[in-house]
XYZ file of C-alpha atoms in Angstrom:
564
model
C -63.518 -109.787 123.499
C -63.657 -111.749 119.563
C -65.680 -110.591 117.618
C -66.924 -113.377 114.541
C -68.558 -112.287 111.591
C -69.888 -113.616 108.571
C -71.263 -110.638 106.354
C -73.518 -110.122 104.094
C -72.499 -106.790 102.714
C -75.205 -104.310 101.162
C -74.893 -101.197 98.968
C -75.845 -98.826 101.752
C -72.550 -99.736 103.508
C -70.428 -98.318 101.494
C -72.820 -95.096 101.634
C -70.550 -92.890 104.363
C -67.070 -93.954 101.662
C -68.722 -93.156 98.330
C -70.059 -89.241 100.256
C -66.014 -88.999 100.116
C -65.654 -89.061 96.273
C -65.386 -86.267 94.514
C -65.132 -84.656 90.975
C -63.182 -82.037 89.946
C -63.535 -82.515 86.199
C -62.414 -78.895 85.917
C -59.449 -79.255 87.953
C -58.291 -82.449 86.333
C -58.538 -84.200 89.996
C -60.572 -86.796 92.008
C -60.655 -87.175 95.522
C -61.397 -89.407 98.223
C -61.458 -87.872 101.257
C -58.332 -85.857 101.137
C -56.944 -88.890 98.871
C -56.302 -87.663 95.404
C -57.247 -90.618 93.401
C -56.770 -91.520 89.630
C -58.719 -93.136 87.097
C -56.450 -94.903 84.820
C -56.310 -97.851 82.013
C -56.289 -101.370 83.033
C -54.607 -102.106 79.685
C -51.647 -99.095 80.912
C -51.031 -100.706 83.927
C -50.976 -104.318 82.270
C -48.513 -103.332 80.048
C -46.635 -101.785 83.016
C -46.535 -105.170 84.951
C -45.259 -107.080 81.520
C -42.309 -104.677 81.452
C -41.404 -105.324 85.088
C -41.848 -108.745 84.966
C -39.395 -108.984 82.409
C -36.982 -106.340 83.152
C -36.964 -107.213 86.791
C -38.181 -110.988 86.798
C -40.844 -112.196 88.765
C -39.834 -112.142 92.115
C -38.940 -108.634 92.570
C -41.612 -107.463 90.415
C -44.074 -108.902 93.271
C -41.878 -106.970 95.878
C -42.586 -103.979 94.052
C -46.627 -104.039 94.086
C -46.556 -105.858 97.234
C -44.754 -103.026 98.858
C -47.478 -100.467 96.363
C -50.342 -101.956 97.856
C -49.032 -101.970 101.268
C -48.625 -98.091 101.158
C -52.244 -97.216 99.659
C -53.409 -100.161 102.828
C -51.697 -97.515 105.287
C -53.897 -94.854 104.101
C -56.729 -96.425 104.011
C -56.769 -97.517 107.832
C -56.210 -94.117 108.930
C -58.832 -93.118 106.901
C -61.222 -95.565 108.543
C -60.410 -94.655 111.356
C -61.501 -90.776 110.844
C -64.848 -91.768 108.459
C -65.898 -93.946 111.020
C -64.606 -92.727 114.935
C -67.829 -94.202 116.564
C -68.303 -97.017 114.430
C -67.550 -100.531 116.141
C -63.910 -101.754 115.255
C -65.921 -104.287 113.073
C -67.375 -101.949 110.987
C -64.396 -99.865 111.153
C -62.164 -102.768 109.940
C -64.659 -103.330 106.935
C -64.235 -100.128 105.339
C -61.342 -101.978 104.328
C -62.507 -104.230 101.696
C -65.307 -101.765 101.238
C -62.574 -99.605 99.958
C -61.528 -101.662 97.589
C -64.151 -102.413 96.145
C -65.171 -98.968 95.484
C -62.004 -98.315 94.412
C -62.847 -100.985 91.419
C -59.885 -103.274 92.520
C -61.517 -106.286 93.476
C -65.049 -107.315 94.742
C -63.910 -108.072 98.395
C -66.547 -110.416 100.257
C -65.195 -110.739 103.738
C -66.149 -114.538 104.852
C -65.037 -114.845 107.800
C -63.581 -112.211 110.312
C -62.664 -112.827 114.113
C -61.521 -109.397 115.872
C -59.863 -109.308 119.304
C -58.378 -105.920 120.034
C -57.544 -106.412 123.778
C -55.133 -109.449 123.154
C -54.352 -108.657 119.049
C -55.577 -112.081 118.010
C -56.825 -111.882 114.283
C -58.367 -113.816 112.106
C -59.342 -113.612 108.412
C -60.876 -114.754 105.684
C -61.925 -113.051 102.242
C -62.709 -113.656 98.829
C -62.404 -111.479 96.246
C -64.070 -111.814 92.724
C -62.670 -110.001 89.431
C -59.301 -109.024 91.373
C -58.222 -106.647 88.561
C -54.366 -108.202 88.684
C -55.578 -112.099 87.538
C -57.577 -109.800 84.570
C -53.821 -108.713 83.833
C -52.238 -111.733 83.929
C -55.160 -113.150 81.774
C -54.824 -110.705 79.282
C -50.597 -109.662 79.259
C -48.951 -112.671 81.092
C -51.054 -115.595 81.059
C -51.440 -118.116 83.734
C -48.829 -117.895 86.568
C -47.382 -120.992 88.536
C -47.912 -118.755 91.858
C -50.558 -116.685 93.304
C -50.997 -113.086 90.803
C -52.750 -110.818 93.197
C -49.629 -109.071 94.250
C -50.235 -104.883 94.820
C -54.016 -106.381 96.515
C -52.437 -108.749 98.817
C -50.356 -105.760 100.014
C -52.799 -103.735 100.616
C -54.450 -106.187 103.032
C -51.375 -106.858 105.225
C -50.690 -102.906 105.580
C -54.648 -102.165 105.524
C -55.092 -104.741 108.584
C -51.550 -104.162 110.083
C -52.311 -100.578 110.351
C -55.800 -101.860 112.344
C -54.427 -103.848 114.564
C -51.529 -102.236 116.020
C -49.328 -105.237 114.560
C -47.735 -107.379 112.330
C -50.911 -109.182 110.116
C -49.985 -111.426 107.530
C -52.273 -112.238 104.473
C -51.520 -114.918 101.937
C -53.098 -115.870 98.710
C -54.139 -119.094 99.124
C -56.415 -119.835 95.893
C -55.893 -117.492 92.921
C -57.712 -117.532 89.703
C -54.341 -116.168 88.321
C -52.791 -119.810 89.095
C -55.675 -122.056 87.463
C -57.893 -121.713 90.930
C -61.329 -121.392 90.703
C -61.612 -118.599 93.075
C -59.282 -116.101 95.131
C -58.927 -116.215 98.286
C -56.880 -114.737 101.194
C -56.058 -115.740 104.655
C -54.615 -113.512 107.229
C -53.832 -114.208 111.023
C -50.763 -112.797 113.053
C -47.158 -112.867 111.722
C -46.131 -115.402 114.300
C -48.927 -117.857 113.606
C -47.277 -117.684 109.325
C -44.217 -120.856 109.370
C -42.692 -118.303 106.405
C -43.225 -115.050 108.103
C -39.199 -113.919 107.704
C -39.482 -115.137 104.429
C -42.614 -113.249 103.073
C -41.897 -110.410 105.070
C -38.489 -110.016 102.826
C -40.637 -108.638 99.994
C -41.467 -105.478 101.707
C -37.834 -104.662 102.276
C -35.762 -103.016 99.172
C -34.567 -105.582 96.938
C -30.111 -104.695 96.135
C -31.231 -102.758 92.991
C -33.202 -100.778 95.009
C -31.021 -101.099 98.165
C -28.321 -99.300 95.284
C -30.922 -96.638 94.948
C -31.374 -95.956 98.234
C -27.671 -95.941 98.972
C -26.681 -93.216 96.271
C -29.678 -91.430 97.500
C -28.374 -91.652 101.081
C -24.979 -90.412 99.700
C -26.835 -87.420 98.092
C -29.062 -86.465 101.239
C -25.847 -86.529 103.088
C -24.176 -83.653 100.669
C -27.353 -82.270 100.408
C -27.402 -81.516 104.265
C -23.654 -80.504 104.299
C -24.540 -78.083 101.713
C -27.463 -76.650 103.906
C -25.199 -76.043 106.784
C -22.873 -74.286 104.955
C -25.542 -72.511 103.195
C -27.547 -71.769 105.987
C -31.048 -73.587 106.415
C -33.566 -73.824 103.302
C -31.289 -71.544 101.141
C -31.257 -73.754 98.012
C -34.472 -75.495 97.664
C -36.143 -74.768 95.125
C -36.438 -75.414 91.357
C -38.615 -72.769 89.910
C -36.880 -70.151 87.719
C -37.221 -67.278 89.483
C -36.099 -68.843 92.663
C -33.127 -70.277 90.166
C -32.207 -67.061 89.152
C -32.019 -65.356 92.771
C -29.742 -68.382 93.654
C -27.452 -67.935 90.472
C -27.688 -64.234 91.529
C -26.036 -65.054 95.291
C -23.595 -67.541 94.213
C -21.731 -64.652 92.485
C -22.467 -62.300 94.491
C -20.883 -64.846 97.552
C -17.337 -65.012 96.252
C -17.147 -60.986 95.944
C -17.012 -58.377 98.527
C -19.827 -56.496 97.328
C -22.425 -55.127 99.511
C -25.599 -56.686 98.966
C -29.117 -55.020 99.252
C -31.962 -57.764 99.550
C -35.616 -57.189 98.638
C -38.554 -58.510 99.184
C -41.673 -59.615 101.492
C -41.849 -60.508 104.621
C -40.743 -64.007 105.899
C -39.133 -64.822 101.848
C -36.102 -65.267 103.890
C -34.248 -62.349 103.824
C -31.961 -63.929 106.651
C -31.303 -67.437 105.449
C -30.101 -66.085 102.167
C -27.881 -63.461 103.880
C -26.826 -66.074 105.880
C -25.734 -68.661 102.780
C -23.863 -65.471 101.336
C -21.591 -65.100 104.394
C -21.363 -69.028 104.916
C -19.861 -69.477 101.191
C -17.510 -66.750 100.812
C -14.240 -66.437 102.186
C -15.287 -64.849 105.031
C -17.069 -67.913 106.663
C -15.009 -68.860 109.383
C -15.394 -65.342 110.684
C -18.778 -63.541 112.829
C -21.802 -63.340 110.763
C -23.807 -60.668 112.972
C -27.765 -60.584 112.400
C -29.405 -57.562 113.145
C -33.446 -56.375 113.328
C -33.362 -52.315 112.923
C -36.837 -52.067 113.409
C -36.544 -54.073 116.494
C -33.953 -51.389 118.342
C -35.380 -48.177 119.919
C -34.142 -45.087 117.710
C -32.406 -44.197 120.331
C -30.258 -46.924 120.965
C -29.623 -48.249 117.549
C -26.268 -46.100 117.156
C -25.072 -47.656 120.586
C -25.694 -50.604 119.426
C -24.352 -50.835 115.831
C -21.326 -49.122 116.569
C -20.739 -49.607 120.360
C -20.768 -47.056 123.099
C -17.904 -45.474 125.412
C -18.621 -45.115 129.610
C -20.599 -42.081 129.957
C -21.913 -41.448 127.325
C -25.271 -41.442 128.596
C -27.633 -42.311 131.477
C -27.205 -45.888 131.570
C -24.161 -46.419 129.958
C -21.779 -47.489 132.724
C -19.037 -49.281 130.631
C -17.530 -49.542 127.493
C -19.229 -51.190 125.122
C -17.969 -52.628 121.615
C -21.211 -52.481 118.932
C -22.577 -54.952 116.504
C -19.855 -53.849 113.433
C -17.118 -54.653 115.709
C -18.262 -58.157 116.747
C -18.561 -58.975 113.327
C -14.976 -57.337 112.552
C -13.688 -59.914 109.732
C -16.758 -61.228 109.108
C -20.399 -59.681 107.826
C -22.929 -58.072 109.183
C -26.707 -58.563 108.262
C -28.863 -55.317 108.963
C -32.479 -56.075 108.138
C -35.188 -53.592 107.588
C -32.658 -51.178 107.120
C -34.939 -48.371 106.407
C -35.744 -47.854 109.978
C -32.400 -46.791 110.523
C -32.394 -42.412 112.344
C -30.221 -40.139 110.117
C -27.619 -40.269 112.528
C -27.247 -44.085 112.209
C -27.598 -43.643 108.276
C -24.792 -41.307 108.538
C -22.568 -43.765 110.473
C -23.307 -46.408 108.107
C -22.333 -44.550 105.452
C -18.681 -44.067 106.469
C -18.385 -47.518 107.369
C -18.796 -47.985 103.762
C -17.158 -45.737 102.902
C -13.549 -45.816 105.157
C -14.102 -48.497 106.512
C -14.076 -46.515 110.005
C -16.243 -45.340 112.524
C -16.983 -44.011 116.095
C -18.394 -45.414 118.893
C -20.707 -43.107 120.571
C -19.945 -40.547 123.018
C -15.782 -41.238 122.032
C -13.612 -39.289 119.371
C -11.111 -42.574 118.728
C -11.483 -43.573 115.260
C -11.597 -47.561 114.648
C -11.084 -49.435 111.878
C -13.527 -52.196 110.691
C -13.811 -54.619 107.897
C -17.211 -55.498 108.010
C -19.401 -56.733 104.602
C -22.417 -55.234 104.557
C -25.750 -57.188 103.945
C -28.517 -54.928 103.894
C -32.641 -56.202 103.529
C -36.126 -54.278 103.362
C -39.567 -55.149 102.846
C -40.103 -51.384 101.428
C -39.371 -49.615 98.686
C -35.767 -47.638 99.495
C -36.373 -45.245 96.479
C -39.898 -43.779 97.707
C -38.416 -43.547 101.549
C -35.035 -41.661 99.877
C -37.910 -39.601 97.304
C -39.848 -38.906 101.182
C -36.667 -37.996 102.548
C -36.522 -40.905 105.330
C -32.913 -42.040 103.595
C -30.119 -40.906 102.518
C -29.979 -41.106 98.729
C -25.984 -41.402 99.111
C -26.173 -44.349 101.053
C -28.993 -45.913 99.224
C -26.387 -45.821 96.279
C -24.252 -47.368 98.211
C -26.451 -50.359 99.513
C -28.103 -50.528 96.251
C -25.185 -51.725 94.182
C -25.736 -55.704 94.259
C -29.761 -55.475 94.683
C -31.451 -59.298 94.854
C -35.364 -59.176 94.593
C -36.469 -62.386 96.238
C -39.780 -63.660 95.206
C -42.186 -63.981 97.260
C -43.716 -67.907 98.222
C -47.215 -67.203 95.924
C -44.847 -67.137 92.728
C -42.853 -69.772 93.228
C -45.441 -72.651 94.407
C -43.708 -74.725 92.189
C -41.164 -75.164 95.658
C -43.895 -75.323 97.965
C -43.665 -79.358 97.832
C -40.192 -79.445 98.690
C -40.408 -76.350 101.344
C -42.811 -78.793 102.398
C -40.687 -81.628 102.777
C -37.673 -79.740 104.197
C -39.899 -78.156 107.025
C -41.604 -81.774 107.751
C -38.001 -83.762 108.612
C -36.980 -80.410 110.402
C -40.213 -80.502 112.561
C -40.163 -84.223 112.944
C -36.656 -84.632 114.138
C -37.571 -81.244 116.532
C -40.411 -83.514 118.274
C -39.268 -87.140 117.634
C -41.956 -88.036 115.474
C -42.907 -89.252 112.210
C -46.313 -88.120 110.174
C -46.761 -89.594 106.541
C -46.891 -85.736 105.587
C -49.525 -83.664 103.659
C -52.634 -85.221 102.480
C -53.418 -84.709 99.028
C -56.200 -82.278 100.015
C -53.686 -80.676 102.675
C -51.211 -79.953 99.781
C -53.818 -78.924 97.655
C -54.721 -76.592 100.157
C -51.415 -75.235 100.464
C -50.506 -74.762 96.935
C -54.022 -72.557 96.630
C -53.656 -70.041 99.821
C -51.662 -67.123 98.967
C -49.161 -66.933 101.779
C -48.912 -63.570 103.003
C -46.346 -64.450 105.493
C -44.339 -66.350 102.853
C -41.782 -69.034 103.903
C -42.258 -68.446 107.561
C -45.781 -68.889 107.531
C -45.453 -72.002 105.578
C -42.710 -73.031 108.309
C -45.234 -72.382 111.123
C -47.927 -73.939 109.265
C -46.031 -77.120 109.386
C -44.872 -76.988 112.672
C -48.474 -76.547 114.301
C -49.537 -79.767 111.737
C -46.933 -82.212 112.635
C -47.526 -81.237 116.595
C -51.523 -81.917 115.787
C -51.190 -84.851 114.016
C -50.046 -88.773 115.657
C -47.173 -90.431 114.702
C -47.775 -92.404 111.255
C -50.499 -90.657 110.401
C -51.241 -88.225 108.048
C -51.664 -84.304 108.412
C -55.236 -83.218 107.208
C -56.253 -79.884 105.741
C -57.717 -79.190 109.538
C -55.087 -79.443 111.119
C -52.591 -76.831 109.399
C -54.240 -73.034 109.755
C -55.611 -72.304 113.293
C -58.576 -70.432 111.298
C -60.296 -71.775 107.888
C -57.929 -70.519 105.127
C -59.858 -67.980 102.292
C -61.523 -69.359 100.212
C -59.355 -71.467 97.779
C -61.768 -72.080 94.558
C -62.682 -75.124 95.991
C -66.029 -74.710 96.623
C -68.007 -76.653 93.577
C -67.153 -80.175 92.900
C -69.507 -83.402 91.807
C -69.479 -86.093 94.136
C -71.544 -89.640 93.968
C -74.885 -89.715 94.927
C -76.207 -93.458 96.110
C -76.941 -94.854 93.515
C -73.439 -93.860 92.126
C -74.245 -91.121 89.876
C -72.214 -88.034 89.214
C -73.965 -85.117 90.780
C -73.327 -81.441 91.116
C -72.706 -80.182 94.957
C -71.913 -75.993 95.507
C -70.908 -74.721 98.319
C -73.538 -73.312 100.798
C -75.899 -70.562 100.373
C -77.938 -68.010 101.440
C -79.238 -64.665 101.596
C -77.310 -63.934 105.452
C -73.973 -63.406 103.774
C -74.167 -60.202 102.694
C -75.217 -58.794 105.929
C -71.999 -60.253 107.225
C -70.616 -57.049 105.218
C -72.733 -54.404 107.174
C -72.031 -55.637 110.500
C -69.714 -56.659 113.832
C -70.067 -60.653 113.606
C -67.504 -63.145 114.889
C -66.172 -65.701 113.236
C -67.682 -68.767 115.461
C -71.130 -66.724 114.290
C -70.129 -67.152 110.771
C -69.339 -70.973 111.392
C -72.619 -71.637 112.939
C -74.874 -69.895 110.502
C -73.128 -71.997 107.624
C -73.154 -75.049 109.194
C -76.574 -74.582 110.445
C -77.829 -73.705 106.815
C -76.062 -76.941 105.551
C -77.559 -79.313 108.124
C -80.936 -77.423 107.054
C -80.424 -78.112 103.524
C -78.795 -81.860 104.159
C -82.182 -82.534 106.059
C -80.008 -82.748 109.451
C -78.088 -85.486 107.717
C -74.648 -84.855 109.208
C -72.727 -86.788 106.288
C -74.650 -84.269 103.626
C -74.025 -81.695 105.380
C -70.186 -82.389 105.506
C -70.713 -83.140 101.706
C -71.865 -79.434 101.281
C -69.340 -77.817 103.588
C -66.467 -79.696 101.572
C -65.319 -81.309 105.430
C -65.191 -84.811 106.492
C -67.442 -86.396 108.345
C -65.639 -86.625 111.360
C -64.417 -82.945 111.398
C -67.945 -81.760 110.977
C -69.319 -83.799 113.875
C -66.248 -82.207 115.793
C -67.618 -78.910 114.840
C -71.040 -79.430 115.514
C -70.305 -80.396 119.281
C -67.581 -77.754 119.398
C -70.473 -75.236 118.792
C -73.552 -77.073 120.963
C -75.493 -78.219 117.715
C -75.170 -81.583 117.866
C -77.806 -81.960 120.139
């Protein structure tokens, strides 16, 4: 079915986009949606186009803000999509220009628009008034011999591209940046365009940028060779205490030294013990990963140092132990402290002659084993409580590396981020356009008890959530709602487009939250039920209050039979 339309667009229109703008003068940030936006001089980015334009020349200096606007267009349809999920595609499609307008672009006035999802015909026609690019070329360049509107022309192909589920071309066809009287675009399927292979070359890489790309490719390759021999994310990272733990393991990697690594929980203990082994001279040989805490006491000296027939009920054959397999090679023993005084007292002649026993035999064999050693506990106070040896804490303790935990070194998180994203994404075959702004936001606020492997998990359960070539949201990355991140005052537009104050929601309930049993779906409904109160059961208010989308609260509200 085609649908025509010839609009006459009215302030209260825009009302469910401008609910998504926010103020964080505080914060330095601005948001839209989970969009972090930027308010910025026209004059700055005039004198950025001048410099382009004649460092670059003209024609690839309209690749480069076509292909700009063409990646803000992408994020704008999805974003449609989620302000408006049971809007009609026309109105859905309009929150396109809408967009741009608010975004103080270009006045778009859609004139005429024909929409026919089941068979992807399109048809378009818009004008737009003040286009902020022919005030540029008016002011820094002066009247072009082509159409000007470059970075807003992108943004419409991607924008309606996105829409339609293919290939939309818009062109300029009068611009006031040319001598026109008026600007205004045309846009209809790429077959329908005589010069579709030719206009479709600016959004490819132009050879300057095709170099780019290739040393870049060159560097991602090395990059990955590096990670295999240093064993998954070990590496990535820039902060200086992360620097300083890597500087740390690079010399400690060319020794023989045993090496005692602390730290939390998930800071990857393993990865790093594993980059040790993979760049010393030991790398061709076993590298041996053991869990102490994950063996029964009663089996761990069977199965560190192996076990002779007989020995015990159960033990029906000879059995060679973990120091053995890794004979040559190194051994990582993690949470070491859980190790029984027995085991502590095997370890320590390992360490010391190189030598040990296998249970239940009296043949002495020889091993040459390095020794990695990890805990998440403090080895002095156990030694000080007499739960290990202070002899072989000495002994461990001679090359100690304190990893930091993920809170302090957020500074990484974005490229954790990344790293994680292309590992999950190649895992499932899919591509997401990554974090939101608000999702990374998010992230860089929660503290991350579980360190790197929550982060990895995080990721994992948002790229599985999320569609191909969309973006992950703040909902989709934590099962539960986070803690609070500090995010719960911001200003945000009222209608008339004023800056007002919005706090988060409250009420007197909380603190009996404190003094008794109460779920967290309880806790969910009582909030959202005092914002709908307060937003006069105006669902896009309420979302306002609760700091949500629109969409996610109406999912919530059904999700908890209130949207009746």
């Amino acid at each position: 079915m085609t649908i025509s339309y010839k609009p006459q667009l009215r302030v209260e229109d825009f009302k469910d986009l401008t609910e998504q703008i926010r103020f964080q003068s505080a914060e330095g940030k601005i948001w839209l949606s989970e969009q972090r936006m930027l308010l910025m001089d026209l004059s700055a980015l005039a004198a950025f186009r001048r410099e382009l334009v004649n460092t670059m020349g003209i024609e690839r200096a309209k690749g480069f803000f076509l292909r700009l606007g063409y990646q803000s267009g992408l994020r704008d349809s999805e974003l449609a999509r989620k302000l408006r999920p049971t809007s009609s595609e026309l109105d859905i499609f309009l929150a396109g220009p809408q967009l741009h307008s608010i975004k103080g672009m270009v006045k778009a006035i859609p004139l005429q628009i024909e929409i026919d999802q089941e068979n992807g015909d399109f048809y378009g026609e818009v004008e737009w008034v003040d286009s902020f690019e022919v005030e540029i070329c008016q002011t820094e360049l002066g009247q072009m011999d082509e159409p000007a509107c470059w970075a807003l022309l992108g943004y419409a192909c991607a924008y309606t591209s996105s829409f339609m589920g293919r290939e939309v071309i818009f062109r300029e066809v009068r611009c006031r940046g040319c001598g026109d009287e008026r600007c205004v675009i045309v846009g209809k399927p790429a077959e329908q365009w005589d010069d579709a292979e030719e206009f479709a070359a600016y959004f490819k890489a132009d050879p300057i940028v095709e170099e780019l790309y290739n040393l870049q490719a060159q560097v991602s390759s090395l990059r990955s060779s590096l990670e295999k021999q240093q064993g998954q994310y070990y590496g990535i990272g820039q902060s200086p205490s992360y620097n300083k733990v890597c500087k740390m393991i690079d010399k400690a990697a060319q020794g023989r030294v045993s090496v005692l690594l602390l730290g939390e929980t998930g800071v990857g203990k393993e990865v790093i013990a594993s980059s040790v082994h993979l760049r010393s001279e030991r790398a061709e040989k076993p590298f041996v990963a053991v869990n102490c805490a994950a063996i029964p006491p009663d089996l761990i000296e069977a199965e560190l140092f192996g076990v002779e027939k007989g020995a015990y009920t159960g033990a029906n054959q000879s059995r060679a132990g973990r120091f053995e397999r890794a004979n040559g090679g190194t051994i990582f023993l993690d949470e070491v402290v859980e190790l029984t005084s027995r085991a502590q007292a095997t370890l320590l002649r390992v360490l010391q002659e190189g030598e040990l026993e296998r249970v239940g035999d009296s043949q002495t064999r020889k091993v040459d084993v390095r020794i990695i050693a990890a805990t998440n506990e403090s080895l002095e106070q156990a030694v000080s409580e007499g739960r290990f040896r202070a002899d072989l804490f000495y002994r461990l303790n001679v090359f100690p590396v304190k990893i930091p935990p993920l809170r302090d070194r957020l500074e990484d998180l974005p490229l954790l981020v990344e790293h994680f994203l292309n590992k999950f994404h190649s895992e499932y075959d899919k591509r997401t356009m990554g974090l939101s702004d608000k999702a990374l936001e998010l992230c860089k606020r929660y503290p991350w008890p579980g360190n790197i492997r929550e982060l990895e998990n995080v990721i994992e359960r948002g790229v599985i959530l999320t569609d191909n070539n969309e973006t992950i949201s703040q909902d989709f990355l934590f099962a539960a709602p986070p803690p609070d991140t500090g995010d719960a005052s911001s200003h945000c537009l009222d209608d008339g487009g004023n800056i007002t104050q919005s706090s988060a929601v409250t009420g007197d309930w909380s603190d009996d939250i404190l003094t008794r049993q109460i779920s967290l779906d309880e806790v969910e409904s009582t909030l959202i039920q005092k914002a709908m109160k307060q937003a006069n059961n105006n669902v896009s208010g309420a979302a306002r209050l609760l700091g949500l989308t629109r969409p996610a609260l109406a999912y919530r509200l059904k999700k908890l039979g209130l949207d009746g």
